[in-house]
Structures are given as structure tokens and as C-alpha cells.
Coordinates of C-alpha atoms and ligand atoms in Angstrom, one line a residue:
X1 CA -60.0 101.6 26.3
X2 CA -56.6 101.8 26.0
X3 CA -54.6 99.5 23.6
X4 CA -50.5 100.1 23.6
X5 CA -48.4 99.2 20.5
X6 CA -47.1 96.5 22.9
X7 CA -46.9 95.7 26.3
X8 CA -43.3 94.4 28.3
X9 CA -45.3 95.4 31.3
X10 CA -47.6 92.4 31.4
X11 CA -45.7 90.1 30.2
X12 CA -43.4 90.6 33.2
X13 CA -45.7 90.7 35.3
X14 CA -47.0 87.3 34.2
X15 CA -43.1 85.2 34.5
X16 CA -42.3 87.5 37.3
X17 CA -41.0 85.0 39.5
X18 CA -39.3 83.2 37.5
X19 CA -37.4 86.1 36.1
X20 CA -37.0 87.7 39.8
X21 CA -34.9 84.3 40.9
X22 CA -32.8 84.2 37.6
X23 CA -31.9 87.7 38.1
X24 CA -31.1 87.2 42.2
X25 CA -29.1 84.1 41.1
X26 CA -27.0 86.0 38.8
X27 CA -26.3 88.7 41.4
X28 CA -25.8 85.7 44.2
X29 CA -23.3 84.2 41.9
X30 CA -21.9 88.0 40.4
X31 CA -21.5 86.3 37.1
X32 CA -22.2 89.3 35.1
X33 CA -20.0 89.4 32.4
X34 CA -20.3 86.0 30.3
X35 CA -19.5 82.8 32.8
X36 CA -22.4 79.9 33.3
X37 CA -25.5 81.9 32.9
X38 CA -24.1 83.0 29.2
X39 CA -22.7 78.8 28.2
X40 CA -26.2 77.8 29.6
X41 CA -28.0 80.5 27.4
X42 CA -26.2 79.7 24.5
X43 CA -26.6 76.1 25.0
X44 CA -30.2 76.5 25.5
X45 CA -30.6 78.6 22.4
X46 CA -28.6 75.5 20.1
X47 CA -30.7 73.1 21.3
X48 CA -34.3 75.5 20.4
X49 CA -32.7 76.1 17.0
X50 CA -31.2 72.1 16.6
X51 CA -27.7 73.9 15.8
X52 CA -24.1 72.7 16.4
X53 CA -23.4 76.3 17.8
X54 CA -24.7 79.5 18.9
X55 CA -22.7 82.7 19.7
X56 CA -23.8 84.9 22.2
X57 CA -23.3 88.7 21.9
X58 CA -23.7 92.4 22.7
X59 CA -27.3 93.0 20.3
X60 CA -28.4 91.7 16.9
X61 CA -26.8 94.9 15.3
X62 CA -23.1 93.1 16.3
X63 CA -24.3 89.7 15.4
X64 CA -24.7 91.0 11.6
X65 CA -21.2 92.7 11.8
X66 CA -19.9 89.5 13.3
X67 CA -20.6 87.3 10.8
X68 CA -19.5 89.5 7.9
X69 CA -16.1 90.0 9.8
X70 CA -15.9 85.4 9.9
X71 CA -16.9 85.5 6.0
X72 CA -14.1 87.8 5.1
X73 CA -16.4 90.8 3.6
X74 CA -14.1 93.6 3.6
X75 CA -13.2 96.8 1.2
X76 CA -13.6 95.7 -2.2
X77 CA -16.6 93.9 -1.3
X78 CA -20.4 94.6 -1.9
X79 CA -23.3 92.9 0.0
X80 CA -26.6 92.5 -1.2
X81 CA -29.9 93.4 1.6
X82 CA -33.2 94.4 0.9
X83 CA -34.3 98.2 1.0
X84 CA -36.7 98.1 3.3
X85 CA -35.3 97.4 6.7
X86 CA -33.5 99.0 9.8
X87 CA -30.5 100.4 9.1
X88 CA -28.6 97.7 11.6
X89 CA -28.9 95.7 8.8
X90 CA -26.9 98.0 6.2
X91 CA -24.7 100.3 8.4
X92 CA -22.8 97.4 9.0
X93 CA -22.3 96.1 5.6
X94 CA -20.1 99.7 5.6
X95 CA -18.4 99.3 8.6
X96 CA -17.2 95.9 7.6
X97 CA -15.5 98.2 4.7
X98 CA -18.0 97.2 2.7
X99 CA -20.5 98.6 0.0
X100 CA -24.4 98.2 0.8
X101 CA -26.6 97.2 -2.6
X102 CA -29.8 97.6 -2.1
X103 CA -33.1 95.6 -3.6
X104 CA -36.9 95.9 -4.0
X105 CA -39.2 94.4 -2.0
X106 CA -41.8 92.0 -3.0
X107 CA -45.5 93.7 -3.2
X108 CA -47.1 90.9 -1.0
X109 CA -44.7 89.8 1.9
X110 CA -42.5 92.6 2.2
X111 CA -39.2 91.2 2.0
X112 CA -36.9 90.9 -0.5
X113 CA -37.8 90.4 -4.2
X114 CA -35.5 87.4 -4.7
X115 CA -36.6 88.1 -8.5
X116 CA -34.8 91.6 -8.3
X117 CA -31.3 90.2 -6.8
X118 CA -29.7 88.4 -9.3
X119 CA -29.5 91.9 -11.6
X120 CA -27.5 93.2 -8.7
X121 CA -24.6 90.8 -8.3
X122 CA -21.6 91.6 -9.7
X123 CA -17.7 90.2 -9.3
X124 CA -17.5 91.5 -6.1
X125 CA -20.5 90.9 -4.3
X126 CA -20.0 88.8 -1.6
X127 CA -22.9 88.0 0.4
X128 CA -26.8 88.7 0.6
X129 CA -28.4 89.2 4.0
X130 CA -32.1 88.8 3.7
X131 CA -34.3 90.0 6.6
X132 CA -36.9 87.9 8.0
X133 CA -38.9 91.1 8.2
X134 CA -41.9 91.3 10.4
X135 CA -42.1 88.0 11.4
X136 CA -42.2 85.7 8.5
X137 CA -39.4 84.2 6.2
X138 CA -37.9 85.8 2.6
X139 CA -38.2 83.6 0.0
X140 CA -35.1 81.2 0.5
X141 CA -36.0 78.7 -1.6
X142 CA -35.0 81.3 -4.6
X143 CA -32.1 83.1 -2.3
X144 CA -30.8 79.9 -1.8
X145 CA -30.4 79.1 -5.1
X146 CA -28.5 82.0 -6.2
X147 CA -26.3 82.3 -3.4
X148 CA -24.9 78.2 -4.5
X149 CA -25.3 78.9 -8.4
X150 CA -23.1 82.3 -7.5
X151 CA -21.2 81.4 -4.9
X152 CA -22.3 83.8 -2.4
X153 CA -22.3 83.5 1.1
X154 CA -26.0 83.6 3.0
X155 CA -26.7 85.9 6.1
X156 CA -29.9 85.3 7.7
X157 CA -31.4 88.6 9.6
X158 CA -33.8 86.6 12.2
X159 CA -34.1 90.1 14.6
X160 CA -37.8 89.4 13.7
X161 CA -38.1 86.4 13.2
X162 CA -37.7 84.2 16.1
X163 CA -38.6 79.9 15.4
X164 CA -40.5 81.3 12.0
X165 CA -40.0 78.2 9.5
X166 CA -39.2 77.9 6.1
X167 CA -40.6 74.7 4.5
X168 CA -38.8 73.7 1.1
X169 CA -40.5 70.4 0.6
X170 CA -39.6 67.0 1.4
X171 CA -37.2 66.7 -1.6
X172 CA -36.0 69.6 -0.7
X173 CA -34.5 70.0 3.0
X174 CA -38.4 70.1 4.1
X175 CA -39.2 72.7 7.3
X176 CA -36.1 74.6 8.3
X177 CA -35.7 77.6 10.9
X178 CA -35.0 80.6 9.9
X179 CA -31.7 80.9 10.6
X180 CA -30.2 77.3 9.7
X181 CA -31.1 78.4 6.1
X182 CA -27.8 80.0 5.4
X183 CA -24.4 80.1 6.3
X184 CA -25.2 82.2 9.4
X185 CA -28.3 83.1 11.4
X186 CA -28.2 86.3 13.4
X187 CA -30.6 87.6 16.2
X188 CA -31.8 90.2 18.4
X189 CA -32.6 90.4 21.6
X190 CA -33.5 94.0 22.5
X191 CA -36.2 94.4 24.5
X192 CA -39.0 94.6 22.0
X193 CA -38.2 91.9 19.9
X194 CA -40.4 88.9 20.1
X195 CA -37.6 87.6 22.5
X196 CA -36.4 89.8 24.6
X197 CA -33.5 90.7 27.0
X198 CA -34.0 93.2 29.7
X199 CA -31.7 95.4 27.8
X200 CA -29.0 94.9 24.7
X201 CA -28.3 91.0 23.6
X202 CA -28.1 89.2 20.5
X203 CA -26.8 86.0 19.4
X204 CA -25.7 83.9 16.1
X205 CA -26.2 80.4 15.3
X206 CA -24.5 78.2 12.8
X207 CA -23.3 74.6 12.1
X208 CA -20.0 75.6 10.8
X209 CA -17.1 75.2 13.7
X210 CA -14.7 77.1 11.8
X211 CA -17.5 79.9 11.0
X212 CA -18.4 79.5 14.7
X213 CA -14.7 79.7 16.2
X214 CA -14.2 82.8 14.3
X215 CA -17.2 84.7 15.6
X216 CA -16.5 83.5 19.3
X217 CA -12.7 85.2 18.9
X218 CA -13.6 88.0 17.1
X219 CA -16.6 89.0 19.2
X220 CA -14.1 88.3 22.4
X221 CA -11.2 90.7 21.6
X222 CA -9.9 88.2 19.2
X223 CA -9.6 85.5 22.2
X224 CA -10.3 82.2 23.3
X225 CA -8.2 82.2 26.1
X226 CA -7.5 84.7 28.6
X227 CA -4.4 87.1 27.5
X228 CA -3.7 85.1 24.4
X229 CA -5.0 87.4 21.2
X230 CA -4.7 85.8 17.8
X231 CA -6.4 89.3 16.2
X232 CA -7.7 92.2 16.9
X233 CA -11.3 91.8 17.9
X234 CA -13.9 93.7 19.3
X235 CA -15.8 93.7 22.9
X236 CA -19.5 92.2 22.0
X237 CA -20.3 90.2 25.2
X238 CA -23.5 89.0 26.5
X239 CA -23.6 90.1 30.2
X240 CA -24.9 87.3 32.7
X241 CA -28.1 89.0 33.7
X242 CA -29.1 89.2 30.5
X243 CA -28.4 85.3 29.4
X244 CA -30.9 84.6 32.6
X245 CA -33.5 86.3 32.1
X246 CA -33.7 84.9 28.1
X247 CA -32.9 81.5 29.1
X248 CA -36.4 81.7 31.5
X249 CA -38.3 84.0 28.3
X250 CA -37.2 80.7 26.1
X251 CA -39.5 78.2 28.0
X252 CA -42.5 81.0 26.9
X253 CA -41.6 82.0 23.0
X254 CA -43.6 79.2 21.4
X255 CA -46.7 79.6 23.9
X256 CA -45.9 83.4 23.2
X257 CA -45.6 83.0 19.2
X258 CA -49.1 81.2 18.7
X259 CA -50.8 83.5 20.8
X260 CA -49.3 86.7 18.4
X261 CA -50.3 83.8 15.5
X262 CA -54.1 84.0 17.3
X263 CA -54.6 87.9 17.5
X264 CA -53.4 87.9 13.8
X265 CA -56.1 85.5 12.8
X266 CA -58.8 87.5 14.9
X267 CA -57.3 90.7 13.1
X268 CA -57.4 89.3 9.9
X269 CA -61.1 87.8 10.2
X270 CA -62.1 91.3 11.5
X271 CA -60.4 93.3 8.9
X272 CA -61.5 90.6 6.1
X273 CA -63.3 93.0 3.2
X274 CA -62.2 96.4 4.9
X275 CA -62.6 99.1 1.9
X276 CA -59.4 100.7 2.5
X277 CA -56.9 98.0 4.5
X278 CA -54.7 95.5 2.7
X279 CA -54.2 92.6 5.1
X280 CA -51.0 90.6 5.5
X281 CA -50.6 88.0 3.3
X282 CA -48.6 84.9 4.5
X283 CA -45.9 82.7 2.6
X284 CA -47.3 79.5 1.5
X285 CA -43.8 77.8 2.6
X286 CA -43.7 80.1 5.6
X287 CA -45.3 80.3 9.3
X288 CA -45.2 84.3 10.2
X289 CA -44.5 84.6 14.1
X290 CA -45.5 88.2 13.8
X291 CA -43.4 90.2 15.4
X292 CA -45.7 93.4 13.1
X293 CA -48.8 92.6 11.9
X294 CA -48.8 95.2 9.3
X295 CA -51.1 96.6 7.0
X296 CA -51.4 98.5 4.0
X297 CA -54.3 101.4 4.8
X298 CA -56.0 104.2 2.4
X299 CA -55.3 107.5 4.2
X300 CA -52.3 105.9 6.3
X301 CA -51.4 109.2 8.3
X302 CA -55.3 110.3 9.2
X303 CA -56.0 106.6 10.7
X304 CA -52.4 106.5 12.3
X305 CA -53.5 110.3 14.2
X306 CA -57.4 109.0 14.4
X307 CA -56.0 106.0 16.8
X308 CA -53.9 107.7 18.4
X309 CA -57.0 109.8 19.5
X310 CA -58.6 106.8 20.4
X311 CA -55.8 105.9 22.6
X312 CA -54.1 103.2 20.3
X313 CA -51.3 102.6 19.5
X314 CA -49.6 102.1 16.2
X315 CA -46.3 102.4 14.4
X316 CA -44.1 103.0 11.0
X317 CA -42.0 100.4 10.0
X318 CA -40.6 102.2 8.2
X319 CA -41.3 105.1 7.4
X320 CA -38.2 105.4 4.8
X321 CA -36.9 102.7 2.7
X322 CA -33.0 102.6 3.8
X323 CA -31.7 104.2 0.3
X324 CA -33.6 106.8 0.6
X325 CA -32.3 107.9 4.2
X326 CA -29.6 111.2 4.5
X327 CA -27.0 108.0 5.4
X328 CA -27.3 106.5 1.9
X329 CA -27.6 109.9 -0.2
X330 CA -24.7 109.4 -1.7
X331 CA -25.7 105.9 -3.5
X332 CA -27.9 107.9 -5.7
X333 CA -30.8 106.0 -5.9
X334 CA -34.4 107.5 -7.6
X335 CA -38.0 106.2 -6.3
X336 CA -38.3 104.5 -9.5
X337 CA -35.4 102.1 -8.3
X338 CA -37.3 100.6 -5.4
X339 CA -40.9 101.4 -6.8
X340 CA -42.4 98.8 -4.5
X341 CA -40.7 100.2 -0.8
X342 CA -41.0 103.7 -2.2
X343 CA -45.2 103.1 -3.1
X344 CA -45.3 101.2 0.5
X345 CA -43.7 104.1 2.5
X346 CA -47.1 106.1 2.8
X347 CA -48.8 103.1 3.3
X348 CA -47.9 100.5 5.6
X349 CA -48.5 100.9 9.3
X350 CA -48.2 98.3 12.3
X351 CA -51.1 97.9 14.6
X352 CA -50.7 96.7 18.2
X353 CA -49.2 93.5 18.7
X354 CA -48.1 91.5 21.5
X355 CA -48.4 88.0 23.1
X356 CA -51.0 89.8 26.0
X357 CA -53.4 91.4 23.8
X358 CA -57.1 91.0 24.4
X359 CA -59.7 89.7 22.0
X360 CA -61.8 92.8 23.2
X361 CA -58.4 95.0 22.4
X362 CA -58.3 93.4 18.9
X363 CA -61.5 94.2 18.5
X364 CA -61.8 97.7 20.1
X365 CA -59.0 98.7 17.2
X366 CA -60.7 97.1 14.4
X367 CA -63.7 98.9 15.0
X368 CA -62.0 102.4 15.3
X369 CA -60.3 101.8 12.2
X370 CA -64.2 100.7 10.6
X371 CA -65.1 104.1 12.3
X372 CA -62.3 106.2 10.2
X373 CA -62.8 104.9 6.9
X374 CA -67.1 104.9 7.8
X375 CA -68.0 101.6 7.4
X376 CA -69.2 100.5 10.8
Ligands
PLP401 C1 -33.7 95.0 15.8 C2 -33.1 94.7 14.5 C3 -31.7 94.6 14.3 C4 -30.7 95.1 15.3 O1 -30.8 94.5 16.6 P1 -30.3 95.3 17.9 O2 -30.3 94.3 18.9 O3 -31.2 96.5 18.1 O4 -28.9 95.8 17.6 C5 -31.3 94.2 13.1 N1 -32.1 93.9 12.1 C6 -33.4 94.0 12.2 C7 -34.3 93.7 11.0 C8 -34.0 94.5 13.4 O5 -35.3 94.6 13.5

């Protein structure tokens, strides 16, 4: 049996003519390049999310640098993210001008250790992006409060973390999505994520007009109308093709986010008392969408190569904890400053995960991975 990591193959195969008309419409109508496919995809995407706006553009690495650019996070400041992550996240806390501070991540959900931040800030720290990594939310009911008690401004990273929900209690805000926490919620779209284009996209939501305005101009050359530039901007445009073919994929995420939610409750029944693999733990306040289901495993690199021999497949994410990559040598930073992500590094790997996967799939890896460690 073969099991792939994940599968865009199937799924395509399953919407396919749904997405074969959107895309023939866009080509029809040669709206490529922003125009009614784009409004009606960002429309669509507001209404999912319950938001007063939503800002297409080019991929969830721009939606990040977007929204420092609208909070005004330049040189002088510092932004606060969590060391384990892609670098999209951090490289573009430096190219905002920007310094990157790094934090610990919390040894049972991954994300970052709210408990670790407030050690961080200092005068000029500006923001804190946490990531919704894997799938299920950071602890915002702590981020939350430090950002109002310091005056910071809130970045939500949802690449992963599409219609997870953060619930705060009833006196509280109750069940939020991830990405109407904050100021700013920002997403990707690339082709892997657990919504996904047919290439680049991304997209940022918010209830803020003025917030909103100034992401629309700046992502648009600094425009909102043709030839007239109030600043200099950049080019981060969703092309028309791509705004299609998510506005069909929307109709599917929930239908496609429970059945990720039912391989990880076959997985974690299977798994359940496995000497050697640490399952994932969800949030109490949290639903995980699970774009990883990762675990913790004894021996990570032998059962990552003994799967692989087995014709599954698996992944590292990631294998380096961003401050200890070449790109953030010159911070400085020892293992013992990120003991959790550095510990984690050898052990975490992501098993095969996607909306299409088989019972008999789930189970096919779980008994391999019984096999390695001899407990069949
Ligand atoms: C994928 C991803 C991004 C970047 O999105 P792109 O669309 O690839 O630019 C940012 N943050 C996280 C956590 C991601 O997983």
C-alpha cells in the first residue's frame, strides 16, 4: 500500500467539475488579474469568517508583511513570534525593518508559550504574531491579555489554521475564529494548505476599515484608484483564476476539516498506549483542524526512513527551530534559550494527512509504525 504525505490529486479529482467551469469562466471572462472573481472571493471569505473585511493577496507570506506595513512596525521596532515556525513568519518581521524576538514553545500544543512572552517585551516591541501552528489555536486567552495590558498590536498567523476556533467563555467573547482574535488575521493559500489555491494566494481579514484601507493600498501599489498613488506600495495581487478556484474549495473546507478531524481520532485511538509515540494533545478552548497531525516518536529518524520503506509518507516540521537557522546566526541564541523547540527538533514528525485518506491507510501506517518500535 501506498500512503502519500497528502494527496491534491484526489481531491481534484473529486470537485473536478466544479473547479474545471470556474476556471473556463475566468478564462471566458479574461479576468485574470483581480476584477469580479477576486471581490466575489473576498466577499465569500468575509462572510465564512463573519468579518467586516477581507484582503486578498499574492500568498500568506505578503499577508504577514502587509499587516505589519498598516501597524506601522518599522526600524526601531521589535516583534515578538514563536521559534518554532516557517520562516515566512519571521523573515518579514526584518523586512518590515524590523527585529525578530523569538520565544519557546509550549511542551504540549506546540505553539507559543504565552508564559515565556512577557520576559521578552521591551519599549520597543510592537507586535506579537502567534502561529496557529499545525492546525489548532495559541493560547489567546493569555496573548490577548498581554497585548491590551502592553499595548501591543496582535497578528494572527492562520496559514494553518483555517475556521480553527478559539473559545474564551461566555463572559469572555465565547467561540471566536482564529483570526478575528487580533487586530489582524492573515492566511495562506498555497497549494498545500488546508485551503488551497492552484498556485500562490493569501488573504487578510479584519474589522478595522482604517486597518483594512491601508492594507488594500499598500498591497495595490499604494492605490485605490487607478493612477492616483498616495504611497509607495507593493504589487501583492490575487490573480482571478486563483479567487475561482478557492471560492468553489470554500463550499468543501468544513466537510474537508471534519474529515482531517476523523482520521486524527482513528490515529489517535490506534496510537493510544504506543511505547514510543507521544500523541497530539488538543486545547481544551481549541478545535484543531489539523493541517499536521504530529507526533512526538522514540527513534524519530529510523521510523521516518522505516516508512519511507514502507512506501509512506511523512514529514519534519520543522526540522530547525527558526533561531537556530544560518538566517538568524547572528541573534546569538544557545539551545538552552528555546529548550522546548530545541528538545522537539529530533522528535516531532508529521504523518500523512489529508481530507482523502482511507481508514485502511490510517491503519496500514499505524501498524508499520507498531512494526518499528516491535509491538505488533
Ligand atoms: C505557509 C505558511 C506561511 C506562508 O504562506 P505562503 O502562502 O507560502 O507565503 C506563513 N506562515 C505559516 C505558519 C505557514 O505555514
Amino acid at each position: 500500500m501506498q500512503v502519500p504525505f497528502a494527496d491534491l490529486r484526489q481531491q481534484y479529482q473529486a470537485i473536478k467539475p466544479e473547479i474545471d467551469a470556474a476556471i473556463a469562466g475566468v478564462i471566458a471572462e479574461t479576468a485574470f488579474v483581480r476584477g469580479k472573481y477576486v471581490n466575489a472571493f473576498e466577499a465569500d471569505y468575509a462572510r465564512g469568517y463573519g468579518v467586516e473585511h477581507c484582503v486578498s493577496c499574492a500568498n500568506g507570506t505578503d499577508a504577514i508583511y502587509i499587516a505589519l506595513k498598516a501597524l506601522g512596525v518599522g526600524p526601531g521596532s521589535e516583534v515578538i513570534t514563536v521559534a518554532n515556525s516557517w520562516i515566512a513568519t519571521s523573515e518579514v518581521i526584518t523586512q518590515a525593518g524590523a527585529k525578530p524576538v523569538f520565544v519557546d514553545i509550549e511542551p504540549d500544543y506546540y505553539n507559543i508559550d504565552a508564559g515565556k512572552i512577557e520576559a521578552r517585551v521591551t519599549a520597543r516591541t510592537k507586535a506579537i504574531i502567534p502561529v496557529h501552528l499545525f492546525g489548532q489555536p495559541a493560547d489567546m486567552t493569555a496573548i490577548r491579555d498581554i497585548c491590551t495590558r502592553r499595548g501591543l498590536r496582535l497578528i494572527e498567523d492562520c496559514a494553518q489554521a483555517h475556521f480553527s476556533e478559539y473559545d474564551f467563555g461566555a463572559p469572555k467573547g465565547g467561540k471566536r475564529k482564529v483570526g478575528t482574535i487580533g487586530d489582524i488575521g492573515t492566511f495562506s493559500f498555497y497549494p498545500g494548505k488546508n485551503l488551497g489555491a492552484y498556485g500562490d494566494a493569501g488573504a487578510i481579514v479584519t474589522n478595522d476599515a482604517a486597518l483594512a484601507r491601508s492594507m488594500r493600498t499598500f498591497a495595490n501599489h499604494g492605490s485605490m484608484s487607478k493612477h492616483e498613488h498616495e504611497i509607495e506600495g507593493i504589487n501583492s495581487r490575487l490573480d482571478g483564476l486563483q479567487a475561482a478556484i478557492l471560492s468553489v474549495k470554500l463550499r468543501h473546507i468544513h466537510d474537508w476539516t471534519r474529515r482531517r478531524q476523523e482520521a486524527a481520532t482513528i490515529y489517535d485511538k490506534l496510537l493510544a498506549g504506543l511505547g514510543g509515540i507521544v500523541t497530539p494533545k488538543i486545547r481544551p478552548e481549541g478545535s484543531h483542524v489539523f493541517h499536521l497531525y504530529v507526533v512526538r516518536a522514540r527513534d524519530r529518524d529510523g521510523l521516518q526512513k522505516h516508512l519511507e520503506s514502507r512506501g509512506i509518507g511523512t514529514g519534519v516540521h520543522y526540522p530547525k527551530p527558526l533561531p537556530f537557522l544560518k538566517a538568524y546566526q547572528y541573534l546569538g541564541h544557545k539551545p538552552e534559550d528555546f529548550p522546548v523547540a530545541y528538545r522537539y527538533q529530533r522528535e516531532i514528525l508529521s504523518l500523512p494527512m489529508f481530507p482523502e485518506i482511507s481508514r485502511e491507510q490510517v491503519e496500514y501506517v499505524v501498524a508499520e509504525i507498531r512494526a518499528f518500535y516491535g509491538q505488533t
